[in-house]
Coordinates of C-alpha atoms in Angstrom, one line a residue:
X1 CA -8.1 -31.1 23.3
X2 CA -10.2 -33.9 21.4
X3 CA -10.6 -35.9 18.4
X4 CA -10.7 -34.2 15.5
X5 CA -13.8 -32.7 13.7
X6 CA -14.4 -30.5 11.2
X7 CA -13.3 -29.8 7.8
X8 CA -9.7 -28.9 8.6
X9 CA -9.7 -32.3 10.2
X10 CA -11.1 -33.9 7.7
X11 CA -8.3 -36.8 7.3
X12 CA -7.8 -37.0 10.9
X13 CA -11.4 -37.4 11.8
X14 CA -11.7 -40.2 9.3
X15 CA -8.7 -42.0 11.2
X16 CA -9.7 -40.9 14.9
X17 CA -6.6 -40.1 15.9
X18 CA -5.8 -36.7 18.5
X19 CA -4.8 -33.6 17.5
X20 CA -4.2 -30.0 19.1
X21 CA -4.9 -26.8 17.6
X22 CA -4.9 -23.4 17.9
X23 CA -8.2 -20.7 18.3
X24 CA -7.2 -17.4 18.0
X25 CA -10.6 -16.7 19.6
X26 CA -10.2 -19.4 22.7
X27 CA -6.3 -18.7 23.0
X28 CA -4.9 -22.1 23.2
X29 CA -2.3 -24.2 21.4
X30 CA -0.9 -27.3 20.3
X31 CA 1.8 -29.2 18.5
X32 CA -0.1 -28.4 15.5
X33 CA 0.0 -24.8 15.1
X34 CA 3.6 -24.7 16.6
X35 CA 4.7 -27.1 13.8
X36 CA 2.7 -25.0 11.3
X37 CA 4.0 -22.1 12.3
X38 CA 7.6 -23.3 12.2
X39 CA 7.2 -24.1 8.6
X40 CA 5.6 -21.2 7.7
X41 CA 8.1 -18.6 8.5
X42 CA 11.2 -21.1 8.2
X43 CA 10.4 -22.9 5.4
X44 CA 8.7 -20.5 2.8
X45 CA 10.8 -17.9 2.8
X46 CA 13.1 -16.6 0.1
X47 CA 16.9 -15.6 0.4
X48 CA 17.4 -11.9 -0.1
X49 CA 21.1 -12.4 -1.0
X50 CA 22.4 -10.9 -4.2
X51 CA 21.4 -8.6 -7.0
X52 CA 20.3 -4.9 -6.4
X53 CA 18.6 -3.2 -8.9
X54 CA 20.2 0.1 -9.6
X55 CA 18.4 3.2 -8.7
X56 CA 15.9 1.8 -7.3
X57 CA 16.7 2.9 -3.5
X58 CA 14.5 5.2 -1.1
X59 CA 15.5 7.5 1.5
X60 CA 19.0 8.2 2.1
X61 CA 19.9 4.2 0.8
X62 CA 17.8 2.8 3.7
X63 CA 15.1 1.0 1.8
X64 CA 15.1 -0.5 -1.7
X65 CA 12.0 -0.9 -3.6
X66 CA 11.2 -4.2 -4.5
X67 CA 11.0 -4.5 -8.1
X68 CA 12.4 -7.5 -10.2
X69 CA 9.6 -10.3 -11.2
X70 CA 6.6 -12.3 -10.9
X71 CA 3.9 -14.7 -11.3
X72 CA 1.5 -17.7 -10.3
X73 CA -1.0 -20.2 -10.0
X74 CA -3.7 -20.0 -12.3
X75 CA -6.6 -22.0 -13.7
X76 CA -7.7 -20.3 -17.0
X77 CA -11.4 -19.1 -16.4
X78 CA -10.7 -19.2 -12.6
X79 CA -12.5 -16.0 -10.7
X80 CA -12.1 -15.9 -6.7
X81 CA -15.1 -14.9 -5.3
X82 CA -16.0 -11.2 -3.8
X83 CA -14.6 -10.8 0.0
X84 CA -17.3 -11.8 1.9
X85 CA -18.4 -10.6 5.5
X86 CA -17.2 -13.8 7.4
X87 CA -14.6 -13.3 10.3
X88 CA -10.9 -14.3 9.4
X89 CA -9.9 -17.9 9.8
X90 CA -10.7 -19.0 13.3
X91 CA -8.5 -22.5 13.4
X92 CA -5.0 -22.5 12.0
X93 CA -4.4 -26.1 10.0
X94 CA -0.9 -27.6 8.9
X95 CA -2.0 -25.6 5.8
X96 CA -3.3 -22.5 6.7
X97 CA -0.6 -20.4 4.7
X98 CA -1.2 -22.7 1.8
X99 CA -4.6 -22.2 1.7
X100 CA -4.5 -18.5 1.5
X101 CA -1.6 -18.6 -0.9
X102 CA -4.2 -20.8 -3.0
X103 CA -7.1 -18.3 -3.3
X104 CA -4.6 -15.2 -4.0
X105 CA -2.1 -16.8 -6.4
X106 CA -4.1 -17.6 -9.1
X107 CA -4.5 -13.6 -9.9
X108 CA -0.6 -12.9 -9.4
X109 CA 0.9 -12.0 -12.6
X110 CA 4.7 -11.7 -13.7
X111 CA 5.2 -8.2 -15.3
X112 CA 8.9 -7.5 -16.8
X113 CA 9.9 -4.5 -18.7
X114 CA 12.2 -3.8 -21.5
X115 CA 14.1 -0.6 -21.8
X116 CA 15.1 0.7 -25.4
X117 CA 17.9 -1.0 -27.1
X118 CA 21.6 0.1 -26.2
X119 CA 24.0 0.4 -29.3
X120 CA 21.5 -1.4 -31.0
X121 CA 22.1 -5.0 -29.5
X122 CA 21.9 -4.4 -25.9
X123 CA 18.5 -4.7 -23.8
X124 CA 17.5 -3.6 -20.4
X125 CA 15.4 -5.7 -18.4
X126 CA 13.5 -4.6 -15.5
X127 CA 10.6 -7.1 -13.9
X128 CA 8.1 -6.9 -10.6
X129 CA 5.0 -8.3 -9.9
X130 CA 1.1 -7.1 -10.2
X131 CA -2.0 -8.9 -9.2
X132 CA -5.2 -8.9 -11.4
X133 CA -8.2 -6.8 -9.8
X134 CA -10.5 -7.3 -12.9
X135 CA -11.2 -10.2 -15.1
X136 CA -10.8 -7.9 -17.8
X137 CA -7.7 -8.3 -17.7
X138 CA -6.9 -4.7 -15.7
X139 CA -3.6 -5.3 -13.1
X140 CA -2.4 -3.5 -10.2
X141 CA 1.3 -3.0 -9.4
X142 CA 3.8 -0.8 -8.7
X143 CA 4.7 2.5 -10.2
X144 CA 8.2 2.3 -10.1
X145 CA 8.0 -1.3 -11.9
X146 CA 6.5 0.3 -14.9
X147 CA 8.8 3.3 -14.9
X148 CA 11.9 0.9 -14.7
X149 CA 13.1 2.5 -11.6
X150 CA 12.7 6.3 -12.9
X151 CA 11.4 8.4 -9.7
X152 CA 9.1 11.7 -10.3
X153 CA 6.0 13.1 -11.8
X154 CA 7.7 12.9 -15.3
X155 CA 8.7 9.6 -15.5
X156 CA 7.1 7.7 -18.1
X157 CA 7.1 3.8 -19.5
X158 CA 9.3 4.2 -22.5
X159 CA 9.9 0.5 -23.9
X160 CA 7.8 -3.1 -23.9
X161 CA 5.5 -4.2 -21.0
X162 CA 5.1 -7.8 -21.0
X163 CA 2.6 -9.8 -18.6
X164 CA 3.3 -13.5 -18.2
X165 CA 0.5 -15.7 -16.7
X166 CA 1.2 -18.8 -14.5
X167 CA 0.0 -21.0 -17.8
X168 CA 3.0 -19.7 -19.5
X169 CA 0.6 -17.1 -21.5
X170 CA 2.3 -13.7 -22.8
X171 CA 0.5 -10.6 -22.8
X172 CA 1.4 -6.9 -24.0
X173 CA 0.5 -5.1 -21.2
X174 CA -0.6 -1.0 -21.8
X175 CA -0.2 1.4 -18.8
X176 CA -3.6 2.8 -18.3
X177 CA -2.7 5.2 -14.7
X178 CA 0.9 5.7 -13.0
X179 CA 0.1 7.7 -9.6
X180 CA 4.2 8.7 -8.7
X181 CA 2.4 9.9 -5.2
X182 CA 1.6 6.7 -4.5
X183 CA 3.5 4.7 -6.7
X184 CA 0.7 2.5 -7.8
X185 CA 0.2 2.0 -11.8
X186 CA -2.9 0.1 -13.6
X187 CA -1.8 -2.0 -16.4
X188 CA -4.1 -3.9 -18.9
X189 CA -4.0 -6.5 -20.9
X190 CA -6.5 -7.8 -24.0
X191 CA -7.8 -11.5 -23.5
X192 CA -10.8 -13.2 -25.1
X193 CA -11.6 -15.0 -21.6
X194 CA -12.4 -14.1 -18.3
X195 CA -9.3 -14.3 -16.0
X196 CA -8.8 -15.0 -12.5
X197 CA -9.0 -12.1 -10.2
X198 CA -8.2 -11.1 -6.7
X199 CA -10.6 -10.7 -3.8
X200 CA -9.5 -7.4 -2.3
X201 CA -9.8 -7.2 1.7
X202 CA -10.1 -4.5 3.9
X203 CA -6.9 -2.9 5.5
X204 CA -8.8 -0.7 8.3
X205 CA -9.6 -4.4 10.1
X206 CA -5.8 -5.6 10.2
X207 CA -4.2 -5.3 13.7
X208 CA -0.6 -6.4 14.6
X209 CA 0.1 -9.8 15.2
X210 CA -1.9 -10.9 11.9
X211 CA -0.9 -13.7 9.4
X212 CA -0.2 -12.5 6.6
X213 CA 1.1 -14.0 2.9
X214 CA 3.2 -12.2 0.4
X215 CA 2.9 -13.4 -3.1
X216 CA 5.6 -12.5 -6.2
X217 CA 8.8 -13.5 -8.1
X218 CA 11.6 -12.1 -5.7
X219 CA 14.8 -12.2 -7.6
X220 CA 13.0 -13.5 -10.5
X221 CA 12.1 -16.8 -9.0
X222 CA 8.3 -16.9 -10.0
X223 CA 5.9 -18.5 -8.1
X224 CA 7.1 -17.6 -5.0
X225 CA 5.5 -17.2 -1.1
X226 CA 6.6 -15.9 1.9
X227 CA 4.8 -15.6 5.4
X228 CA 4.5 -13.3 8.2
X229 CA 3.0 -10.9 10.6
X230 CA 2.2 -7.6 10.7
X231 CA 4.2 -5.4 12.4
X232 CA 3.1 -2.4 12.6
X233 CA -0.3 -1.1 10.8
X234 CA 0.2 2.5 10.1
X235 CA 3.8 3.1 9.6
X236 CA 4.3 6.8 8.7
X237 CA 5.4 7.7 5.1
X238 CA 7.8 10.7 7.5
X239 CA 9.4 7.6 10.1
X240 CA 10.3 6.2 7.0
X241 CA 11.9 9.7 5.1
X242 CA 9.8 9.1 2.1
X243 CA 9.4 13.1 1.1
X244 CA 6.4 14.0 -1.0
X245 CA 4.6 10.3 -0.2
X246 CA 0.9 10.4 0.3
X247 CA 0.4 7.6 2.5
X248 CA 0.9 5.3 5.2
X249 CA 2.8 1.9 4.9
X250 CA 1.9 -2.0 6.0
X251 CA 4.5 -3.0 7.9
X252 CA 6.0 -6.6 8.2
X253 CA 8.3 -9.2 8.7
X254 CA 7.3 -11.1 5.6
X255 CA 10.4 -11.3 3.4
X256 CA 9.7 -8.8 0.7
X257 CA 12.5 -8.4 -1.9
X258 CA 13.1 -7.2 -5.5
X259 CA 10.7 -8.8 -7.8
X260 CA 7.9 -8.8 -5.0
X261 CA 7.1 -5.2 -6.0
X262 CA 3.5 -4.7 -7.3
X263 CA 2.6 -8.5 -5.8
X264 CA -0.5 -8.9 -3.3
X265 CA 0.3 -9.3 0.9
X266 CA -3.2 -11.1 1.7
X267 CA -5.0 -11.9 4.6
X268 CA -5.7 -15.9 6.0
X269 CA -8.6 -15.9 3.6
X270 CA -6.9 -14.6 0.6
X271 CA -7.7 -11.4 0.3
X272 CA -5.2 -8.6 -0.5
X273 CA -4.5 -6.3 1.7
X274 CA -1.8 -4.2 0.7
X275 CA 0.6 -4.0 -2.6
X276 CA 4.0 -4.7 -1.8
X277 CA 6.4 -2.1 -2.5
X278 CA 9.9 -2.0 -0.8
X279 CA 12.1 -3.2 2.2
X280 CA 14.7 -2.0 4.7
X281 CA 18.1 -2.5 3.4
X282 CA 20.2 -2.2 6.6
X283 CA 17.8 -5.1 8.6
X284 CA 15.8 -8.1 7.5
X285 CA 12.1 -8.8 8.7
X286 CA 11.8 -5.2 8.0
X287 CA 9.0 -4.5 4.3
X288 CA 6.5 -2.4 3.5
X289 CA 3.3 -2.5 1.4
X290 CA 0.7 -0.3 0.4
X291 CA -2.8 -0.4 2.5
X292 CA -5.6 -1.6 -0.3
X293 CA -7.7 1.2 0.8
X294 CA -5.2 3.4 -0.9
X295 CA -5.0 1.5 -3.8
X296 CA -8.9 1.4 -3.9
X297 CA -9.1 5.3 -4.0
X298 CA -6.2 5.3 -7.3
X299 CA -8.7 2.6 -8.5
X300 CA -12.0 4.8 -8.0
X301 CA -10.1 7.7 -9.6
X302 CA -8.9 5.6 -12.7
X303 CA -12.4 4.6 -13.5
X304 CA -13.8 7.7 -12.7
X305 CA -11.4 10.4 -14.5
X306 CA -9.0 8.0 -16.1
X307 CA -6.0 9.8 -14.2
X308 CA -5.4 9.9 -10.1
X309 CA -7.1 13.7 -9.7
X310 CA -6.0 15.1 -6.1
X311 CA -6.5 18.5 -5.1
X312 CA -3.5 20.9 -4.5
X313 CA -3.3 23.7 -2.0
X314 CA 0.5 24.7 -2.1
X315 CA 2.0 24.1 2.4
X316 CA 3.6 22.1 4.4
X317 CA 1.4 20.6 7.2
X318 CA 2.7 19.8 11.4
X319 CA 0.6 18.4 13.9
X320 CA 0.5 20.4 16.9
X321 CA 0.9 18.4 20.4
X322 CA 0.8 19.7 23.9
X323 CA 4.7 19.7 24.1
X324 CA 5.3 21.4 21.1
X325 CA 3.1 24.1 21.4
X326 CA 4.6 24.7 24.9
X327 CA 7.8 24.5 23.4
X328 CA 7.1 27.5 20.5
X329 CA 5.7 29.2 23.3
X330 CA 8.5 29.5 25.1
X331 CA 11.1 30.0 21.7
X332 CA 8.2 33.2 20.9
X333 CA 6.2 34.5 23.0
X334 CA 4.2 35.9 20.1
X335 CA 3.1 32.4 19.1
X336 CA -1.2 32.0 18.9
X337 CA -2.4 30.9 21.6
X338 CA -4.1 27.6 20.5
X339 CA -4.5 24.2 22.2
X340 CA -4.3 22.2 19.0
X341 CA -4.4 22.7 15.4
X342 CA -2.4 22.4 12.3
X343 CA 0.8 24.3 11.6
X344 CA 1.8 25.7 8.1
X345 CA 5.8 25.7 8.4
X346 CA 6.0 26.3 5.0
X347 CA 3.8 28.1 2.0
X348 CA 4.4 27.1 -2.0
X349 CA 5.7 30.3 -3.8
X350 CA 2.8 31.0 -6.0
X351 CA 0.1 28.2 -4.9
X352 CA -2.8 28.7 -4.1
X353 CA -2.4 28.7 -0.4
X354 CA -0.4 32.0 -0.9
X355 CA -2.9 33.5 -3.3
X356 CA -5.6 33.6 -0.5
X357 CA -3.0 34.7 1.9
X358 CA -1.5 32.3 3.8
X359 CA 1.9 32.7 5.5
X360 CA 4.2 30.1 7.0
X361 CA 3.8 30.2 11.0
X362 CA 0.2 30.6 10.3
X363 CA -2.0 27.8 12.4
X364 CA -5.3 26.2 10.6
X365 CA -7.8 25.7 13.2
X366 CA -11.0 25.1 11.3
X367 CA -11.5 24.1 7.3
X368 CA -14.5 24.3 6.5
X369 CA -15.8 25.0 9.4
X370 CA -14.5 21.8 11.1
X371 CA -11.9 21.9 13.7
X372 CA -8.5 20.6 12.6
X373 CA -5.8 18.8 14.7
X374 CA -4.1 16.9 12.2
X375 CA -2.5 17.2 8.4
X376 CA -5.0 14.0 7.4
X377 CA -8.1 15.7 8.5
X378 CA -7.7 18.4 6.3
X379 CA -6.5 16.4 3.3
X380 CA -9.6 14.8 4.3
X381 CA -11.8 18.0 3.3
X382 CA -9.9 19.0 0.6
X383 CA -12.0 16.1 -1.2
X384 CA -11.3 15.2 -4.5
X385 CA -12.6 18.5 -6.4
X386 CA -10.2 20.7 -8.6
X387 CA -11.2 24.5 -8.4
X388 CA -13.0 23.8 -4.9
X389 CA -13.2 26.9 -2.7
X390 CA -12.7 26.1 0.8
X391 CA -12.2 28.5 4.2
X392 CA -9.7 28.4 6.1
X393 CA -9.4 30.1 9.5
X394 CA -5.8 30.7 10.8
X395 CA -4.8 31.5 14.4
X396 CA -1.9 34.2 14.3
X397 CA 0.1 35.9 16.7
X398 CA -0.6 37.7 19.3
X399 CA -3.9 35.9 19.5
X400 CA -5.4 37.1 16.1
X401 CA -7.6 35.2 13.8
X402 CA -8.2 35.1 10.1
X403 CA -10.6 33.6 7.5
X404 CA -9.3 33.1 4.5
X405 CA -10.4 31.5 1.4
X406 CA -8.5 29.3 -0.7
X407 CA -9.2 27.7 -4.3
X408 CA -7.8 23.8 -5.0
X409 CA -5.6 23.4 -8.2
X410 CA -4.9 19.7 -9.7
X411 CA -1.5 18.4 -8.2
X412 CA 1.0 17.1 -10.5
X413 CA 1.2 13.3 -10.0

């Protein structure tokens, strides 16, 4: 408690008057950051009512994807700085959410696509959201967005991309990379000047609790921003019955709804954090967006070998616990004798896994020569090399082991 100082005080400083605030480092609080906070999550937020888009609905008609329109704020020329190694905001202001919506925004783009014509005078319309990473003129978004709601390796952009910038500037957007594994998609766009880009953060530091700011054009409304927190930092791609998905979700009750898809969820200093992708349909408070590190590896792989380039082995992966490995035990007695490790319930017909010799039931306990106790660790060591020989050495029944040696293909994306 005191006068006010500082530059988040500024006005209040120059009039004397008494303020309370917030410090997420000394934990204490004050009308301020209660009225704040109140506005925030109360007074930013979007409706979700209304309009679905059709087919675009994940697991079993529990979650919708979040595709339907998009832009923002932008000062022609603008470029926000590189994320710098500064702590996140300290002190929440009356504006804190406005502030970070304010670095962020001026690199959110609109992105709508239009199907081919039906019966010669119809048009299909299909919009999301994408945030500049380059000044270039190279977006990030969704893949579904550019795919108009097709699912699947073979789906492919088949009409006009169209990039709207918050100056009311139109742009024929290309699509340089769709990943369908991770359903992220880079999309460029030509322009004679430099324009304003997005800082991109770090999603290993988030923790639950955090602020965080969705930007996008939910139900088409442009310009729009939402607040929240996270919920939860690693939600599995499995909780959520997404088969065949490659990564982990971002989970929070920022309102996230169709149109957000492809936008930017950012940190109090304006950095993105994750891509927003889809929500729950049966609850509200309930989104999901993609970590930035993921995006940052489709990003590395699109410069590097101008496609997303994973290795592919052919199984199904299970981490082992203590319960269920007592509870195989005891359904076969025959089953290894391990105390952790990595299941293979199941082996691809003619992959590579099967080539070298791999059955299902068989237990990976070391990959190259490192011990393995979960399905990421040996993702981890698969690397990013096509035609990549790697051991394995599987734990079998009766308490027999075997090296084996398997050879990477490229996965389909």
């Amino acid at each position: 408690l005191g006068r006010a100082a500082g530059p988040t005080r500024e006005g209040q400083a120059r009039a004397g008057k008494p303020f309370w605030t917030f410090s997420s480092r000394a934990g204490w609080i004050g009308p301020d950051a209660a009225t704040a906070a109140k506005t925030t999550t109360h007074g930013m937020g979007c409706s979700s009512a209304g309009q679905s888009r059709s087919g675009l609905f994940m697991g079993a008609g529990l979650f919708s994807l979040a595709g339907a329109g998009a832009y923002a704020c932008l000062s022609p020329g603008q470029v926000i700085g590189e994320a710098d190694s500064e702590p996140e905001v300290p002190h929440f202001g009356p504006h804190f959410i406005s502030d970070a919506a304010e670095k962020a925004s001026p690199a959110v783009v609109n992105i709508t696509y239009s199907a081919s014509k039906l019966a010669g005078f119809l048009e299909a319309k299909f919009g999301g959201s994408g945030v500049i990473i380059d000044a270039d003129g190279t977006i990030l978004t969704n893949a579904h967005v550019v795919s108009a709601g097709k699912q699947g390796a073979k789906a492919k952009p088949s009409g006009d991309l169209t990039v709207s910038l918050q100056d009311g500037r139109q742009f024929t957007g290309r699509v340089m990379c769709s990943d369908s594994k991770s359903d992220l998609a880079i999309v460029k766009i030509d322009c004679k000047e430099k324009l304003p880009m997005a800082s991109l953060g770090d999603s290993r530091k988030i923790r639950i609790g955090q602020w965080v700011v969705a930007l996008g054009s939910p139900l088409h409304l442009q310009n729009s921003v939402t607040a929240g927190i996270i919920s939860c930092v690693e939600r599995k791609s499995a909780e959520l019955g997404l088969l065949g998905s490659r990564t982990d979700y971002i989970q929070t009750d920022a309102a996230i709804n169709q149109g957000n898809s492809g936008g930017p969820l950012v940190n109090l200093k304006g950095e993105v954090i994750g891509i927003n992708t889809f929500k729950a349909l049966a609850a509200d408070g309930v989104s999901f967006s993609i970590p930035i590190e993921t995006a940052k590896f489709v990003i590395h792989q699109y410069k590097t070998y101008g496609r997303v380039v994973r290795p592919y082995i052919g199984i199904k992966m299970l981490e082992l616990t203590d319960q269920l490995i007592s509870q195989l035990k005891e359904r076969d007695r025959a089953f290894p004798s391990i105390s952790s490790g990595v299941l293979v319930p199941q082996v691809t017909p003619g992959g590579p896994a099967e080539a070298a010799g791999l059955n299902p039931g068989d237990v990976i306990v070391k990959f190259d020569g490192k011990a393995v106790q979960k399905g990421e660790e040996v993702i981890d060591l698969l690397g990013h090399e096509v035609g990549k020989k790697h051991e394995v050495v599987v734990a079998r029944a009766h308490g027999r082991k075997t090296v084996l040696y398997v050879f990477t293909e490229e996965a389909v994306s």
